[in-house]
Short mmCIF file of C-alpha atoms in Angstrom, two decimals:
data_model
loop_
_atom_site.label_atom_id
_atom_site.label_comp_id
_atom_site.label_asym_id
_atom_site.label_seq_id
_atom_site.Cartn_x
_atom_site.Cartn_y
_atom_site.Cartn_z
CA MET A 1 1.43 114.36 85.62
CA ASP A 2 -2.22 114.90 87.50
CA ILE A 3 -3.51 111.95 84.57
CA LEU A 4 -0.51 109.69 84.80
CA LEU A 5 -1.20 109.70 88.29
CA GLU A 6 -4.83 108.44 86.72
CA TYR A 7 -4.16 106.51 84.73
CA LEU A 8 -1.45 104.49 87.21
CA PHE A 9 -4.32 103.77 89.34
CA LEU A 10 -6.05 102.49 87.40
CA TYR A 11 -3.93 100.07 85.95
CA CYS A 12 -3.65 99.13 88.98
CA VAL A 13 -6.80 98.69 90.03
CA CYS A 14 -7.45 97.01 86.78
CA ALA A 15 -4.54 94.64 86.22
CA THR A 16 -4.97 93.41 90.14
CA GLY A 17 -9.22 92.66 89.17
CA GLY A 18 -8.27 91.48 86.79
CA TRP A 19 -5.39 88.02 88.79
CA CYS A 20 -9.59 87.50 91.27
CA ILE A 21 -11.53 87.37 88.33
CA GLU A 22 -8.68 84.99 86.12
CA VAL A 23 -7.45 83.08 90.18
CA VAL A 24 -11.97 83.06 90.40
CA TYR A 25 -11.88 81.40 86.33
CA ARG A 26 -9.58 79.24 86.25
CA GLY A 27 -10.40 77.48 89.83
CA ILE A 28 -14.08 77.22 88.40
CA ARG A 29 -12.16 75.48 85.74
CA HIS A 30 -10.23 73.69 86.36
CA ARG A 31 -10.86 73.00 90.24
CA LYS A 32 -8.00 74.63 92.04
CA VAL A 33 -6.66 77.75 92.91
CA VAL A 34 -4.27 78.40 89.79
CA ASN A 35 -1.52 81.88 89.57
CA PRO A 36 -2.51 82.61 85.91
CA GLY A 37 0.05 85.00 83.83
CA PHE A 38 3.60 85.09 84.30
CA LEU A 39 4.16 87.03 86.88
CA THR A 40 5.09 86.27 90.26
CA GLY A 41 2.21 88.64 92.09
CA CYS A 42 -1.47 89.76 91.69
CA CYS A 43 -0.96 92.06 89.42
CA LEU A 44 -2.20 90.85 85.61
CA PRO A 45 -1.05 93.36 82.52
CA LEU A 46 -3.36 93.21 80.44
CA TYR A 47 -5.88 93.67 81.90
CA GLY A 48 -4.80 96.44 83.90
CA VAL A 49 -3.53 98.67 80.21
CA GLY A 50 -6.78 96.76 79.30
CA GLY A 51 -9.03 99.32 81.86
CA CYS A 52 -7.01 101.64 80.93
CA ILE A 53 -7.87 101.32 77.03
CA LEU A 54 -11.50 100.57 78.41
CA TYR A 55 -11.37 103.71 80.77
CA PHE A 56 -10.75 106.42 77.55
CA LEU A 57 -13.94 104.29 75.88
CA SER A 58 -15.73 104.59 78.19
CA GLY A 59 -15.79 108.15 78.51
CA LEU A 60 -15.88 109.27 74.50
CA LYS A 61 -19.29 111.00 74.37
CA LEU A 62 -19.30 110.47 70.29
CA ARG A 63 -21.48 113.01 69.30
CA PHE A 64 -22.14 111.65 66.35
CA MET A 65 -24.24 108.42 67.28
CA PRO A 66 -27.68 109.66 67.05
CA ASN A 67 -29.06 108.45 70.48
CA GLU A 68 -26.98 106.50 74.31
CA VAL A 69 -28.23 102.81 72.82
CA LEU A 70 -26.05 103.53 69.49
CA ARG A 71 -23.38 105.05 72.24
CA VAL A 72 -22.83 102.63 74.27
CA ALA A 73 -22.94 99.63 71.72
CA MET A 74 -20.43 102.02 69.81
CA ILE A 75 -18.28 101.81 72.61
CA LEU A 76 -18.97 97.85 74.36
CA LEU A 77 -17.58 96.69 70.25
CA LEU A 78 -14.98 99.04 70.45
CA ALA A 79 -13.83 97.83 73.34
CA CYS A 80 -14.53 93.84 72.43
CA ILE A 81 -12.62 95.20 69.53
CA VAL A 82 -9.70 96.77 70.89
CA MET A 83 -9.42 94.12 73.81
CA THR A 84 -9.57 91.25 71.39
CA LEU A 85 -6.06 93.04 69.45
CA ILE A 86 -4.68 93.67 73.24
CA GLU A 87 -4.89 89.77 73.77
CA LEU A 88 -3.44 88.76 70.55
CA ILE A 89 -0.24 91.34 70.75
CA GLY A 90 0.34 89.78 73.93
CA GLY A 91 -0.39 85.98 73.35
CA TRP A 92 2.04 86.66 70.02
CA ILE A 93 4.65 88.47 71.99
CA ALA A 94 5.10 86.25 74.47
CA VAL A 95 5.80 82.56 71.59
CA GLN A 96 7.36 85.64 69.45
CA PHE A 97 9.67 85.65 71.74
CA PHE A 98 9.72 84.04 74.66
CA HIS A 99 7.97 79.88 72.59
CA VAL A 100 5.49 80.70 75.49
CA ARG A 101 2.02 80.28 75.82
CA LEU A 102 0.34 82.46 78.82
CA TRP A 103 -2.86 80.94 77.02
CA ASP A 104 -4.06 77.96 74.15
CA TYR A 105 -7.71 77.99 72.91
CA SER A 106 -7.04 75.92 69.82
CA LYS A 107 -9.67 73.76 70.68
CA GLU A 108 -12.04 76.69 70.89
CA TRP A 109 -14.14 77.25 67.36
CA MET A 110 -12.60 79.57 64.38
CA ASN A 111 -9.47 80.48 67.35
CA PHE A 112 -7.17 82.06 65.62
CA LYS A 113 -3.65 80.34 66.52
CA GLY A 114 -5.41 79.58 69.43
CA LEU A 115 -4.21 83.68 70.51
CA ILE A 116 -8.43 84.97 69.97
CA CYS A 117 -11.77 82.78 69.68
CA PRO A 118 -15.18 84.35 69.23
CA LYS A 119 -16.08 82.40 72.65
CA PHE A 120 -13.31 84.82 74.40
CA SER A 121 -14.23 88.16 72.76
CA LEU A 122 -17.17 87.15 74.10
CA PHE A 123 -16.70 86.96 77.35
CA TRP A 124 -14.57 90.45 77.03
CA THR A 125 -16.89 92.38 75.74
CA LEU A 126 -18.79 91.16 78.22
CA ILE A 127 -16.65 92.21 80.94
CA SER A 128 -16.48 95.65 78.95
CA ALA A 129 -20.02 95.64 79.80
CA GLY A 130 -19.65 95.35 82.66
CA TYR A 131 -17.17 97.21 83.77
CA TYR A 132 -19.03 100.04 81.90
CA PHE A 133 -22.13 100.19 83.76
CA GLY A 134 -20.76 98.89 87.47
CA LEU A 135 -17.61 100.16 87.00
CA TYR A 136 -16.79 103.46 85.06
CA LEU A 137 -18.82 105.51 87.21
CA PRO A 138 -16.97 104.42 90.43
CA LEU A 139 -13.38 104.80 89.22
CA HIS A 140 -14.41 107.60 87.95
CA ALA A 141 -14.36 109.68 91.39
CA TYR A 142 -11.86 108.27 93.32
CA VAL A 143 -9.34 108.88 89.21
CA GLU A 144 -10.76 112.61 89.59
CA GLN A 145 -9.38 112.40 93.67
CA VAL A 146 -5.72 110.58 93.42
CA ILE A 147 -4.12 113.54 93.28
CA ASP A 148 -5.60 115.06 96.21
CA LEU A 149 -5.59 111.93 98.26
CA PRO A 150 -1.22 111.72 99.58
CA TRP A 151 -1.54 107.60 100.93
CA LEU A 152 -3.40 106.66 97.77
CA VAL A 153 0.09 108.48 95.74
CA LEU A 154 2.55 106.65 97.52
CA LEU A 155 0.70 103.16 97.55
CA ILE A 156 0.60 103.74 93.77
CA GLY A 157 4.03 104.16 93.82
CA ILE A 158 4.74 100.90 96.39
CA TYR A 159 2.50 98.69 94.06
CA VAL A 160 5.18 99.82 90.87
CA GLY A 161 7.40 99.64 92.62
CA VAL A 162 6.84 95.68 93.20
CA PHE A 163 5.62 95.71 90.22
CA LEU A 164 8.92 96.67 88.00
CA VAL A 165 11.24 94.30 90.66
CA ASP A 166 8.24 91.20 90.23
CA LEU A 167 8.01 92.84 85.61
CA VAL A 168 12.41 91.78 85.71
CA HIS A 169 12.98 88.98 87.18
CA SER A 170 9.62 87.18 86.08
CA LEU A 171 11.53 88.40 82.02
CA ARG A 172 14.60 86.20 83.62
CA LEU A 173 12.63 83.70 84.00
CA MET A 174 11.19 83.73 80.64
CA GLN A 175 14.12 84.30 79.23
CA ARG A 176 15.36 81.08 80.41
CA ILE A 177 12.08 79.00 79.39
CA LYS A 178 12.55 81.02 76.05
CA ALA A 179 15.85 78.93 75.21
CA TYR A 180 14.63 75.43 77.28
CA ALA A 181 11.95 75.51 74.61
CA LYS A 182 14.42 76.21 71.54
CA HIS A 183 16.08 73.22 73.40
CA MET A 184 13.20 71.05 72.97
CA ARG A 185 12.49 72.94 70.07
CA THR A 186 8.64 73.52 71.40
CA LEU A 187 6.18 75.50 72.97
CA VAL A 188 5.88 75.40 76.22
CA ASN A 189 2.43 75.99 77.82
CA ILE A 190 2.80 77.72 80.89
CA ASP A 191 0.19 77.02 82.98
CA GLN A 192 1.76 73.26 81.63
CA LEU A 193 5.10 74.03 83.58
CA LYS A 194 3.58 75.53 86.38
CA HIS A 195 1.62 72.83 87.09
CA SER A 196 4.51 69.75 86.44
CA ALA A 197 6.95 71.82 88.06
CA LYS A 198 4.96 71.39 91.02
CA GLU A 199 4.42 67.72 91.16
CA HIS A 200 7.79 67.74 90.32
CA PHE A 201 9.17 69.74 93.65
CA ARG A 202 6.19 67.33 95.82
CA ALA A 203 8.03 64.22 94.69
CA GLU A 204 11.43 65.78 95.57
CA THR A 205 11.37 67.30 99.09
CA GLY A 206 7.36 65.94 100.83
CA ARG A 207 5.90 70.25 100.19
CA ARG A 208 2.50 71.01 98.63
CA ARG A 209 4.30 74.62 97.07
CA PRO A 210 8.07 76.32 98.10
CA PHE A 211 8.17 80.06 98.90
CA ASN A 212 9.82 81.21 95.54
CA PHE A 213 7.23 79.67 93.43
CA TYR A 214 9.38 81.20 89.91
CA ARG A 215 12.47 79.03 92.00
CA MET A 216 11.15 75.95 92.17
CA VAL A 217 10.01 76.37 88.22
CA SER A 218 13.79 77.13 87.49
CA ASN A 219 15.25 74.64 89.45
CA TYR A 220 12.82 72.39 87.50
CA MET A 221 13.63 73.15 84.62
CA THR A 222 16.86 72.70 85.82
CA ASP A 223 16.74 69.22 86.46
CA VAL A 224 14.38 67.96 83.28
CA HIS A 225 17.73 69.64 81.24
CA GLY A 226 20.02 67.62 83.58
CA TYR A 227 17.96 64.10 82.60
CA ARG A 228 17.40 64.53 78.92
CA ASP A 229 21.51 65.16 78.58
CA GLN A 230 21.86 61.71 80.84
CA ILE A 231 19.60 60.20 78.49
CA HIS A 232 21.45 61.47 75.35
CA ARG A 233 24.34 61.06 77.02
CA LYS A 234 23.17 57.06 77.86
CA TRP A 235 21.80 56.58 74.48
CA GLY A 236 24.42 58.18 72.19
CA ASN A 237 27.38 55.69 74.55
CA LYS A 238 25.44 52.73 73.16
CA ASP A 239 24.83 53.52 69.87
CA GLU A 240 28.41 54.47 69.66
CA ASP A 241 29.00 50.56 70.94
#
């Protein structure tokens, strides 16, 4: 039970921290605030899982290594490989099962199916180095105290509960996106879909964004479906004439 709570704490911290990193990175790159990932809340599961694995790797003794420098180098190499594999698996699941691209590296040098590339593997290595040298020891100190802090256990429970509700809600939307993608016979870029839905909402209502962002996306797909059906019927009737 103690270990489960410890890793749940790590997951919460890293998933939220990763979300913040992505918001800042995409804000600088695209010059606009973008909610990354497919969840509504400030949580990126990929970073949460990756953070737990990095914590485990950071604690490895690796006594067979001849010195500390090589031990750290081996840990960072393992972290780079594992994080790249997590990114590959997560991206592959989204593409294969939901017909959605959560990210697209197809324009990057030596990319593999647009899901991983050397550039972002290097980023993962740098993030892993920052985690090892800057976060591991403070996190380790908190992790060891989790079971003794009832208020922290309560916060973890609330976070996990909200996350599970968000996950179920977002997976339902992903099923709708999958149906839409199959109908259109294409892969859906999630960031482009969000942007198009926001522009559609603004044109329809005059407001910048709704309270329920994913209801906006769902309504956008419904409207697009309707528009295409109208066009199909219109041109179909003309062909028959």
